[in-house]
Short mmCIF file of C-alpha atoms in Angstrom, two decimals:
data_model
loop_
_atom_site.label_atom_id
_atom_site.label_comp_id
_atom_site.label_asym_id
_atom_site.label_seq_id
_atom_site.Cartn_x
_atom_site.Cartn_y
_atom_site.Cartn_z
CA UNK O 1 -3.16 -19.11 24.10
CA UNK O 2 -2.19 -21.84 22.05
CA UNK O 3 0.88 -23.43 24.02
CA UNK O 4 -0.28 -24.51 27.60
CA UNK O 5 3.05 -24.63 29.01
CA UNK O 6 3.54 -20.50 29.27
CA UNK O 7 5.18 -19.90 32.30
CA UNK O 8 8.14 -22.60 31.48
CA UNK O 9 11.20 -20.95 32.84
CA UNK O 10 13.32 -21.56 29.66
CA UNK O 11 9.89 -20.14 27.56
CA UNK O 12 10.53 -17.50 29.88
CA UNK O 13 13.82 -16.79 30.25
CA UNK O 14 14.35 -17.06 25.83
CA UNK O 15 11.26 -14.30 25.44
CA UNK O 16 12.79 -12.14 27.59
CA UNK O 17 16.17 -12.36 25.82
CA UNK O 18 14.23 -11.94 22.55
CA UNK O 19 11.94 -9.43 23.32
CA UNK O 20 14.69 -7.25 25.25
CA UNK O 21 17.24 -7.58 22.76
CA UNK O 22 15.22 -6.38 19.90
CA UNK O 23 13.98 -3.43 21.78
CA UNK O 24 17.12 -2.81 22.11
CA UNK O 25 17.95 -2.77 18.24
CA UNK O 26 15.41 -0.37 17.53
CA UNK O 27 16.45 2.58 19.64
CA UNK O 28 19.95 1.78 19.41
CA UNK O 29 19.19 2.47 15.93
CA UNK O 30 17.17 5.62 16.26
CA UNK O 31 19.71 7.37 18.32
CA UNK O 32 22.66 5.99 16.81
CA UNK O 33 21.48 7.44 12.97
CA UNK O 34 21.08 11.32 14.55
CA UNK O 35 24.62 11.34 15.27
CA UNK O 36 25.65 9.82 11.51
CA UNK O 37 23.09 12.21 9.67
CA UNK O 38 25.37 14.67 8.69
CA UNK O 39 27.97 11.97 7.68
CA UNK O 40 24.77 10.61 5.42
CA UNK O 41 24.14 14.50 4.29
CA UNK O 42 27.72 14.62 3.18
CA UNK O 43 28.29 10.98 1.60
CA UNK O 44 25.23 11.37 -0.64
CA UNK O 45 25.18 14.60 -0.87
CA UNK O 46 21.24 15.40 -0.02
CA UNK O 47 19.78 18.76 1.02
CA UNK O 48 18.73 18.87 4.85
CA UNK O 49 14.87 18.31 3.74
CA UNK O 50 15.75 15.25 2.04
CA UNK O 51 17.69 14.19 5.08
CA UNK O 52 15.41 14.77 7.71
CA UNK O 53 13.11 12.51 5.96
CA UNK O 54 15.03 9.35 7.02
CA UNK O 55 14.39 9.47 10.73
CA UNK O 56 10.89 10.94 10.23
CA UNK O 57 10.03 8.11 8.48
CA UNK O 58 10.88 5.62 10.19
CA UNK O 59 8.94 7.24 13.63
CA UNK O 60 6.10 7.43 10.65
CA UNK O 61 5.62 3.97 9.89
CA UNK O 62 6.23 2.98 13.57
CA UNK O 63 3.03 4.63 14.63
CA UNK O 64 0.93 4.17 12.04
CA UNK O 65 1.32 -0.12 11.74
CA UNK O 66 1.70 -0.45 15.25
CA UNK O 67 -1.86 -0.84 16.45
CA UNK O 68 -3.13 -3.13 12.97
CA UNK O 69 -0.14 -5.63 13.71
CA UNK O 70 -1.09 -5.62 17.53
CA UNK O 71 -4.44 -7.00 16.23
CA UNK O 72 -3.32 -9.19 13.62
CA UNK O 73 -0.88 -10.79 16.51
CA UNK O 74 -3.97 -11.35 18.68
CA UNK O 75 -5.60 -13.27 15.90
CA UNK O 76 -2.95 -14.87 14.34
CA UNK O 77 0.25 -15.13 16.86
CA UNK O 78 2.13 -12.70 18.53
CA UNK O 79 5.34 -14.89 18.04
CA UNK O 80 4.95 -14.52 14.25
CA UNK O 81 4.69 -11.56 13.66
CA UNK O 82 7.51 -10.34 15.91
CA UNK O 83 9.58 -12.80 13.88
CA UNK O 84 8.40 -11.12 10.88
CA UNK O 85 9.39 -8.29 12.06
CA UNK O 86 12.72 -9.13 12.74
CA UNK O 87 13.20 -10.77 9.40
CA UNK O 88 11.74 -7.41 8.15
CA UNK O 89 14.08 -5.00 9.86
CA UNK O 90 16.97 -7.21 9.41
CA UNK O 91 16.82 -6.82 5.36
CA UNK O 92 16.07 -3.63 5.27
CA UNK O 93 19.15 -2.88 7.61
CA UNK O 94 20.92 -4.79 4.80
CA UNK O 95 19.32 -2.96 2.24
CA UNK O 96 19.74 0.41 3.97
CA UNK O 97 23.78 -0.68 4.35
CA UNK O 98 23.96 -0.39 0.52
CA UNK O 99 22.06 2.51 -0.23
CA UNK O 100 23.55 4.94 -2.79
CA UNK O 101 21.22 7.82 -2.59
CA UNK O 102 19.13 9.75 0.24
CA UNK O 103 16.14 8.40 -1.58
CA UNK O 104 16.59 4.98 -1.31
CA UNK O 105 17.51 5.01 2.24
CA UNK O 106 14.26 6.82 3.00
CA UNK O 107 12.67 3.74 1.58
CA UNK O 108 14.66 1.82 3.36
CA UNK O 109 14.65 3.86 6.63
CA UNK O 110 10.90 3.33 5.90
CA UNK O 111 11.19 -0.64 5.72
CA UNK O 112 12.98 -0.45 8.71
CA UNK O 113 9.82 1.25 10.69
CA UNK O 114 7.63 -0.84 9.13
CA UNK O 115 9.22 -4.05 10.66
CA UNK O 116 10.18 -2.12 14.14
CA UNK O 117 6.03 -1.75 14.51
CA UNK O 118 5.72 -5.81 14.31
CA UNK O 119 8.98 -6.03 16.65
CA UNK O 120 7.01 -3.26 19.67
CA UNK O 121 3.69 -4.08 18.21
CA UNK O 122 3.84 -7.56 20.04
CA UNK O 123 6.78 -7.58 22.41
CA UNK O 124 4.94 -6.32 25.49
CA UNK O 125 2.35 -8.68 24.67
CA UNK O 126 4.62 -11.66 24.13
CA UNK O 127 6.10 -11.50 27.88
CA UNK O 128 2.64 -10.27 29.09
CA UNK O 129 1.74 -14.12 27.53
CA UNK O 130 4.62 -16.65 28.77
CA UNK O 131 4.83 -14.07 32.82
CA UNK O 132 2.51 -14.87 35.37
CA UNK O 133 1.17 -11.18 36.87
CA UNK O 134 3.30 -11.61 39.96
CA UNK O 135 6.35 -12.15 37.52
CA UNK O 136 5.43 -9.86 35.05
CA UNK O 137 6.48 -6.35 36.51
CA UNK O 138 9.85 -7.45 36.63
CA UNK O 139 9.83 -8.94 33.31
CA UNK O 140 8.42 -5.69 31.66
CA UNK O 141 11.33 -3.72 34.02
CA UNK O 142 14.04 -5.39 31.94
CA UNK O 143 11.84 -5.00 28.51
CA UNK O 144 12.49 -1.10 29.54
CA UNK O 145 16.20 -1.36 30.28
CA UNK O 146 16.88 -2.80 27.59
CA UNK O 147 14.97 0.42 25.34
CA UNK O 148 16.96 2.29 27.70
CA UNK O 149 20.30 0.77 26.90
CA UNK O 150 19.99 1.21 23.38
CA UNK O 151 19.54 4.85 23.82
CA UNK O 152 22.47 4.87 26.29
CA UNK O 153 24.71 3.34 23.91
CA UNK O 154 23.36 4.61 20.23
CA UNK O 155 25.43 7.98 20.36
CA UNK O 156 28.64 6.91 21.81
CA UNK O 157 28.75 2.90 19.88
CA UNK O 158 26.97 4.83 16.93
CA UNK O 159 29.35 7.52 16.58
CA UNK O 160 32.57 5.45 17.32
CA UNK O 161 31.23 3.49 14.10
CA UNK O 162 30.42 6.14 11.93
CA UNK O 163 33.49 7.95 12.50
CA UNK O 164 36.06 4.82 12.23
CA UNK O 165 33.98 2.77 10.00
CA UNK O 166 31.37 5.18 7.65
CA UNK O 167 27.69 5.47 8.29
CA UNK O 168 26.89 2.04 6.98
CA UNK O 169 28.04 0.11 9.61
CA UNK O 170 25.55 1.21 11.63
CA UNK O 171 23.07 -0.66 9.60
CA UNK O 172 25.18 -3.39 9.33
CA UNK O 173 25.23 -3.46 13.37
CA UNK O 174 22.18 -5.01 13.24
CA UNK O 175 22.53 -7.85 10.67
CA UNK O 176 24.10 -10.60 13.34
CA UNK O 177 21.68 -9.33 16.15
CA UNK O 178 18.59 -10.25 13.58
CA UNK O 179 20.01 -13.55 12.33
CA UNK O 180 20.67 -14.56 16.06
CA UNK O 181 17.25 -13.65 17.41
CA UNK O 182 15.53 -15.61 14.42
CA UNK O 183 17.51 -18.77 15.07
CA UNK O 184 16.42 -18.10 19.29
CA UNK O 185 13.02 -17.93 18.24
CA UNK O 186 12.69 -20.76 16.01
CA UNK O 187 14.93 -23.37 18.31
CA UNK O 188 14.14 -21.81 21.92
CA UNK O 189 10.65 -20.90 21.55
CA UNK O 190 8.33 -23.36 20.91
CA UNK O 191 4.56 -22.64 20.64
CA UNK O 192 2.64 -19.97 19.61
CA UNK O 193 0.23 -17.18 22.05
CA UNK O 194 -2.93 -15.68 20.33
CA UNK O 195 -5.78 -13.53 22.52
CA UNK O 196 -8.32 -13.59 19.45
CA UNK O 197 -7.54 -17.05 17.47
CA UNK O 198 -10.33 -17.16 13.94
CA UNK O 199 -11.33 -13.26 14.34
CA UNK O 200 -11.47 -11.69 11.29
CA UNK O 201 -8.90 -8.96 10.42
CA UNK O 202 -10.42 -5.18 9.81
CA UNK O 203 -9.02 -4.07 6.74
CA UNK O 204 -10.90 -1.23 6.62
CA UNK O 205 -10.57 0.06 10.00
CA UNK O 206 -6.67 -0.41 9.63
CA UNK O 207 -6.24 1.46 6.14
CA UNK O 208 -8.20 4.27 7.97
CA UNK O 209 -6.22 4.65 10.89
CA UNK O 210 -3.00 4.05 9.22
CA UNK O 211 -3.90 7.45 6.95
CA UNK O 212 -5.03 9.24 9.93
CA UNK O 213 -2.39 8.75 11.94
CA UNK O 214 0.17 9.60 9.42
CA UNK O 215 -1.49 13.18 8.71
CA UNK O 216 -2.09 13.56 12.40
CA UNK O 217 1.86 12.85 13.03
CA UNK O 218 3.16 14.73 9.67
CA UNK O 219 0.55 17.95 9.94
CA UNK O 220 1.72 18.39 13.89
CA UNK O 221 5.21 18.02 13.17
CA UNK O 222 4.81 20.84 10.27
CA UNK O 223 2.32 22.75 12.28
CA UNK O 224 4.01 25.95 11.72
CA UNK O 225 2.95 25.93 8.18
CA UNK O 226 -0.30 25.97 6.65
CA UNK O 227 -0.17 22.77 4.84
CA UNK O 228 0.85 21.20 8.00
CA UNK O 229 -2.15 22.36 9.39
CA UNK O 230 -4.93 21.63 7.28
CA UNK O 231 -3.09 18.01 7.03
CA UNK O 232 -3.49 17.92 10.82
CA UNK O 233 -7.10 18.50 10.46
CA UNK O 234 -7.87 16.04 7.76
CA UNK O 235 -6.08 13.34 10.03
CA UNK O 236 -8.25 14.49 13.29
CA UNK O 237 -11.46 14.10 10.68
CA UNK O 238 -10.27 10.52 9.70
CA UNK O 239 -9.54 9.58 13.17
CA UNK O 240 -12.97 10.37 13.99
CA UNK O 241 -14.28 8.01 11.60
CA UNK O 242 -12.02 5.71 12.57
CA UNK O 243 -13.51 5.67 15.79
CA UNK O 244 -16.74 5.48 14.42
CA UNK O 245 -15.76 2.63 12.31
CA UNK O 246 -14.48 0.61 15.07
CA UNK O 247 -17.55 1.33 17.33
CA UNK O 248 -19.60 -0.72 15.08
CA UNK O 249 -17.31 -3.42 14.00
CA UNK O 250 -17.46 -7.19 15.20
CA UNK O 251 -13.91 -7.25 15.03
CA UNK O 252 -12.23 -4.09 15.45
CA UNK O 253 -8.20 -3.45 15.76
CA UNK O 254 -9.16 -1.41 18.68
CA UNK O 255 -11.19 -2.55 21.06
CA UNK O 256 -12.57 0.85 22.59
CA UNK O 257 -13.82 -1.62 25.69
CA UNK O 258 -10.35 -1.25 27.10
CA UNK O 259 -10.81 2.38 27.55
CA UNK O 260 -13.51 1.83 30.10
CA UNK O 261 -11.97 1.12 33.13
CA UNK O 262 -10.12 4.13 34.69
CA UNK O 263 -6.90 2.36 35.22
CA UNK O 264 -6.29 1.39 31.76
CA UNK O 265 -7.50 4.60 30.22
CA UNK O 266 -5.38 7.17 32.73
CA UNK O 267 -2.48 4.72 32.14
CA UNK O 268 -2.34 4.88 28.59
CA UNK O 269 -3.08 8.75 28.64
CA UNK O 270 -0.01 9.13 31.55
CA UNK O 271 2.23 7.75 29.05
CA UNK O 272 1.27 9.69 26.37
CA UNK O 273 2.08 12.75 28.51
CA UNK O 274 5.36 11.61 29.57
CA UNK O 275 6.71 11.10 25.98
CA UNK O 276 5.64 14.83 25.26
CA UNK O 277 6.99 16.15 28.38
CA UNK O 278 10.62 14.43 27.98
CA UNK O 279 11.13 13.49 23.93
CA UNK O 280 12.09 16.82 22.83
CA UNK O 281 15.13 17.55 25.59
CA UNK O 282 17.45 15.48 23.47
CA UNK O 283 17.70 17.52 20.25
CA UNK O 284 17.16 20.98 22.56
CA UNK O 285 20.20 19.87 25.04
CA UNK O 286 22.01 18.60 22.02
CA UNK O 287 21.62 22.11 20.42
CA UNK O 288 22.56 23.95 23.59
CA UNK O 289 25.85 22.52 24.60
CA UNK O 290 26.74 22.67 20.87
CA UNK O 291 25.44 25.67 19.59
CA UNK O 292 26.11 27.55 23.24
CA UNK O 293 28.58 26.14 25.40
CA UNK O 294 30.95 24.78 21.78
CA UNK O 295 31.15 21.43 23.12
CA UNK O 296 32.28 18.35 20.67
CA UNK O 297 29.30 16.05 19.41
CA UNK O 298 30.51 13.58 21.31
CA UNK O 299 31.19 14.88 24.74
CA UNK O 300 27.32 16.01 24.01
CA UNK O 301 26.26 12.53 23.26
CA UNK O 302 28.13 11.44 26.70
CA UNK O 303 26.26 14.05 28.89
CA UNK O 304 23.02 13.34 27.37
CA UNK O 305 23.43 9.51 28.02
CA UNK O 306 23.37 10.06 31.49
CA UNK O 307 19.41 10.52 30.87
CA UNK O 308 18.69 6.98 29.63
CA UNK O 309 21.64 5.34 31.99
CA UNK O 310 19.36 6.04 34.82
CA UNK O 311 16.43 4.97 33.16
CA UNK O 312 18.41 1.70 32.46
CA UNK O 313 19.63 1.44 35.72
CA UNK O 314 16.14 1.62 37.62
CA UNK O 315 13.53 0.27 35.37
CA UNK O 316 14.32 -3.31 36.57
CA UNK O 317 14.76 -3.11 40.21
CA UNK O 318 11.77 -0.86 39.82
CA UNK O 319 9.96 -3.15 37.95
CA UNK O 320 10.57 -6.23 40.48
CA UNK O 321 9.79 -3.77 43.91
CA UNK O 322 5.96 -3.02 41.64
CA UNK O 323 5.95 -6.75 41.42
CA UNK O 324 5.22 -6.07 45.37
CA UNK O 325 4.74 -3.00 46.53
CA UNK O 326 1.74 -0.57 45.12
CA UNK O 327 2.37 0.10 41.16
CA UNK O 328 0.87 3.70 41.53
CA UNK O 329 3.50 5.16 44.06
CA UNK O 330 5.97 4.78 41.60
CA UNK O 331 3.96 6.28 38.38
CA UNK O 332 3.42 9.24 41.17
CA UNK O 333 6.64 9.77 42.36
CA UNK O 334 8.04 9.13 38.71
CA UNK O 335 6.30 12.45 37.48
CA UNK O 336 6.95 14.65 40.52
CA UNK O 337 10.72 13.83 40.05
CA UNK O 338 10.92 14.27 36.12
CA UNK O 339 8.62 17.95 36.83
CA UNK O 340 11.53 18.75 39.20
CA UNK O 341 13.81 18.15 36.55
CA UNK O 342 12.59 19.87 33.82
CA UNK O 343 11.78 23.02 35.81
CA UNK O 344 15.82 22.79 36.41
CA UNK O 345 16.32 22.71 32.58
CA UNK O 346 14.56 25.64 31.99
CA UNK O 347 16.83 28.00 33.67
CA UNK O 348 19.53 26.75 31.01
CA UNK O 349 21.60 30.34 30.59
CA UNK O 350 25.15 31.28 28.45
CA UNK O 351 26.51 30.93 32.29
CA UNK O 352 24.91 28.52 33.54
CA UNK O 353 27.34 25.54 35.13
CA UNK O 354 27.48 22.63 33.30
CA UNK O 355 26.43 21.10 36.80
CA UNK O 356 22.82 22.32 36.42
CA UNK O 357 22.22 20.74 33.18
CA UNK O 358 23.64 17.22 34.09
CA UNK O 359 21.30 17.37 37.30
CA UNK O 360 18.03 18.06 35.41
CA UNK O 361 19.39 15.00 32.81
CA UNK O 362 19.49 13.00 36.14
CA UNK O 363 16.65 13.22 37.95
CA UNK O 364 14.22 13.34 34.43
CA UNK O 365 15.90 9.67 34.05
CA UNK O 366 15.31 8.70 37.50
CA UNK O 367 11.73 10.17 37.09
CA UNK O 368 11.18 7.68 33.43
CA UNK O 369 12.95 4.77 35.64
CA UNK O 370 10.24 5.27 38.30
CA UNK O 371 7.38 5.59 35.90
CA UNK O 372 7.49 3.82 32.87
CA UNK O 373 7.37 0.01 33.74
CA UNK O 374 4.98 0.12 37.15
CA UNK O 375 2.50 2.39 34.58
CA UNK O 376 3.12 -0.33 31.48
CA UNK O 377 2.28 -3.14 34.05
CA UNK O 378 -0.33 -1.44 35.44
CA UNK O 379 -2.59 -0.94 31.95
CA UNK O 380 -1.48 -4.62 31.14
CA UNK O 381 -2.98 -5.46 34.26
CA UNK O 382 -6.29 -3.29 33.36
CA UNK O 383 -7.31 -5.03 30.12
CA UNK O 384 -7.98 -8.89 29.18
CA UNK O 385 -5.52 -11.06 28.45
CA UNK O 386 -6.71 -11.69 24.25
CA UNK O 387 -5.90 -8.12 23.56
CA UNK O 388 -2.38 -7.99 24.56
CA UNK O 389 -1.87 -7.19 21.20
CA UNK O 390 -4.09 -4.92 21.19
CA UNK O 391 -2.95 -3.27 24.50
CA UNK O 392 0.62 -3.80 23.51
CA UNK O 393 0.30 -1.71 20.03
CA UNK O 394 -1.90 1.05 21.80
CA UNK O 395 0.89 1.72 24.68
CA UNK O 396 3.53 1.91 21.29
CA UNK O 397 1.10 4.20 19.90
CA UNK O 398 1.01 6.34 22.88
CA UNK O 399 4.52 6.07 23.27
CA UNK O 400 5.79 7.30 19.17
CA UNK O 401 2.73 9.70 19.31
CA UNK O 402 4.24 11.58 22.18
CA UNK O 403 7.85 11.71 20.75
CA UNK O 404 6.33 13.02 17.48
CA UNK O 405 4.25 15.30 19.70
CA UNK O 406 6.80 16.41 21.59
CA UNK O 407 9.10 17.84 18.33
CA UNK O 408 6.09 19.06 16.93
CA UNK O 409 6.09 21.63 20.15
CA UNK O 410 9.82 22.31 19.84
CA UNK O 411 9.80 23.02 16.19
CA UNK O 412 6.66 25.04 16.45
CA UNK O 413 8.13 27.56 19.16
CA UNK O 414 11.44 27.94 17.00
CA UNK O 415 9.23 29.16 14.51
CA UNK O 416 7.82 31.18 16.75
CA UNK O 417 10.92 32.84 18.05
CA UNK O 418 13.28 31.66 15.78
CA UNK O 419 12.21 31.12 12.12
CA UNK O 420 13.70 29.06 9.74
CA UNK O 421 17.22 30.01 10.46
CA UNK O 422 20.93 28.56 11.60
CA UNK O 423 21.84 29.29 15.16
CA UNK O 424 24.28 32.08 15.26
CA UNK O 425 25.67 34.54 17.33
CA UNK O 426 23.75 36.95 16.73
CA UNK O 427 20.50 34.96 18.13
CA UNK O 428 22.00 32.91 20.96
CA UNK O 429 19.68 35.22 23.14
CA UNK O 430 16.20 34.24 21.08
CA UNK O 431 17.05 30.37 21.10
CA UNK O 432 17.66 30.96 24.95
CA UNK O 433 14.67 32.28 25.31
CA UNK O 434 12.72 29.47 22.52
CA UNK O 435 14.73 27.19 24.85
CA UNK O 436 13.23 28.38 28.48
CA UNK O 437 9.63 28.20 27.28
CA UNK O 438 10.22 24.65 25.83
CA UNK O 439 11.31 23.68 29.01
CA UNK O 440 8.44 25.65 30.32
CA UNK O 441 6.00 24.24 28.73
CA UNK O 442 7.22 20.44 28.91
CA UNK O 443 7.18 20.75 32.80
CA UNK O 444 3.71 21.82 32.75
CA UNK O 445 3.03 18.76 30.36
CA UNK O 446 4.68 17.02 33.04
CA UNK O 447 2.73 18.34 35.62
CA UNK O 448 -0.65 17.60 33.80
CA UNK O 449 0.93 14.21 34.03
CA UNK O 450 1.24 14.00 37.25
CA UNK O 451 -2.60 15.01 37.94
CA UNK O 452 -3.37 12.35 35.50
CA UNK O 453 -1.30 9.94 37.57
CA UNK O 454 -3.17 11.23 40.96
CA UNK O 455 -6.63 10.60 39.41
CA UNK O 456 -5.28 6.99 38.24
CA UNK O 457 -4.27 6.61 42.00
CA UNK O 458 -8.11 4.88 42.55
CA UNK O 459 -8.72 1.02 41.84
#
């Protein structure tokens, strides 16, 4: 750490405010987009390959920079490059605003990722820098509420703008919020915080695992075809040798010493479970009280929010009781709950009451608000403090693999069941049934999760 004066209560107090409100930017704008897409579709007039390209995208180049701009934070300042990011994501919203084709915004959308994996690559790390440990699960509690937020307020703020103002203001949304958190950083936030200050950056070991982990994302998300899958296998063959690679370099992006202890490695694997287990009920739910029950796109949005509302409302009370009570109860309890609730979703039916639904919503949120800070702190905790970076990027990785993972599973039962087809009448009974053993299967994700949480129960 460069500045000695890290746990100065304004320092404090103004990386909060930065850190939170750019994780709230980024899935504000994630959730917000879904509901605009077919605005977009119609606007530019792109076929619904095209269009799906602009959210995949920018999930894409999340993942794969995360982990080498974790690294190159460590070395050269984890302040920087979050501001970079900003700056990043801030044009490219611009940019995006004034797209004229669904090609340009896929760059854009693209752009947009690439500076949202600076922005998460370092924001854990940055608090887990300027918070004492006894301050720090509280800190990391309102990192998640604010995530949380964004996602409670993307479809309902994002659709009031597309409909009364067009598509592009939600792009534009985010032009103040960038210009104010650049002019916080650079007259609130003196200092810099490095882990690995004069290491040398691995290019190598970075080009590799950017590659593999875009064909490992792409070829699962198109695993139902056979280009998808042989993609998929030449991304598991390059993450090998990424691994290899990084075994015997000096100074790797990931430090595979991290991975050692039980706590850190269980952690990290917990979380990857959990964004498998719960990603996917979004677009399912949002399919089923559309498609099924003929409810409006925004009445949908409203009684899916009530997932990341409790999330919000629990991660930092949460967050400050694992600040003094045992971190693992929660990460326990946290999985038992959100098993509960998925079990409930999968006995979604054409008469089911709308009740059922809306519980399973709840207590899945209350199981993420129990879980996800106490189990961020807690591999924080696990590793040293000059990867923060490092451990920062991996717990992003972990975190965009599993929602990438976790549609990758849905899309591959529809195809299953399904096929490449519209949801009509006539097959409300398969998609029921594609539906169920989603549901079925994410539970038992969840339940793997909760074993994984058991075995991390030991110091």
């Amino acid at each position: 750490m460069v500045y000695d004066k890290s746990y100065d209560k304004n320092i404090k107090n103004t990386a909060l405010l930065v850190v939170a409100l750019g994780s709230f930017l980024i899935p504000f704008m994630g959730s917000s987009l879904n509901i605009a897409l077919p605005i977009i579709q119609k606007d530019l007039a792109v076929n619904i390959i095209l269009l799906s390209w602009i959210p995949t995208v920018f999930v894409l180049a999340n993942a794969a920079f995360i982990l080498p701009f974790g690294r190159l934070g460590d070395i050269i300042g984890r302040k920087r490059i979050f501001t970079y990011g900003i700056i990043v994501y801030t044009i490219a919203s611009f940019l995006a605003s004034i797209s004229n084709s669904g090609s340009s915004l896929i760059i854009f959308s693209f752009l947009q990722g690439f500076g949202c994996s600076m922005i998460f690559a370092t924001g854990v790390a940055l608090l887990s820098s300027v918070y004492p440990s006894h301050q720090r699960g509280e800190a990391l509690g309102i990192y998640v509420t604010a995530v949380y937020i964004g996602l409670f307020l993307g479809p309902i703020l994002g659709g009031f703008l597309a409909q009364n103002f067009g598509w592009r203001s939600i792009f534009l949304f985010n032009i103040p919020f960038g210009l104010l958190l650049i002019f916080l950083i650079k007259l609130r936030l003196p200092g810099e915080w490095k882990g690995s200050e004069g290491e040398k950056f691995e290019l190598k070991g970075s080009l590799i695992y950017i590659l593999s982990i875009v064909a490992i994302l792409y070829g699962f998300s198109t695993f139902q075809n056979n280009i998808g899958r042989i993609i998929l296998l030449v991304g598991v063959f390059g993450f090998a040798l990424f691994i290899l690679n990084e075994k015997k370099s000096v100074t790797p992006i990931l430090r595979l010493s991290i991975f050692k202890s039980r706590v850190s490695s269980l952690s990290a694997l917990s979380l990857l479970l959990m964004n498998i287990a719960t990603t996917a009920m979004w677009a399912l739910l949002s399919l089923y009280f559309q498609d099924i029950l003929h409810l409006g796109p925004q009445i949908t949005a409203l009684i899916i929010s009530v997932q990341p509302l409790m999330v919000a409302l629990l991660s930092t009370p949460v967050g400050r009781l694992s600040d003094r009570i045992d971190k693992r109860i929660f990460a326990v309890a946290g999985m038992v709950v959100t098993t509960i609730g998925l079990l409930i979703l999968s006995q979604l039916s054409y008469y089911t009451s709308l009740l059922i639904p809306v519980t399973g919503l709840i207590l899945v949120g209350i199981g993420l608000g129990l879980f996800a800070s106490p189990t961020t702190n807690r591999f924080i905790e696990s590793i040293e403090g000059r990867d923060y970076g490092m451990g920062s990027a991996t717990l992003s990785t972990m975190i965009y693999s599993g929602q990438t993972m976790s549609l990758g599973i849905m899309l591959f039962i529809f195809s299953i069941f399904l096929g490449n087809v519209q949801i009509i009448p006539s097959n409300f009974q398969t998609f029921l049934i594609s539906l169920k053993i989603a549901f079925i299967v994410f539970a038992t994700v969840s339940c793997v999760g909760l074993i994984v949480s058991i075995l991390n129960w030991k110091k």
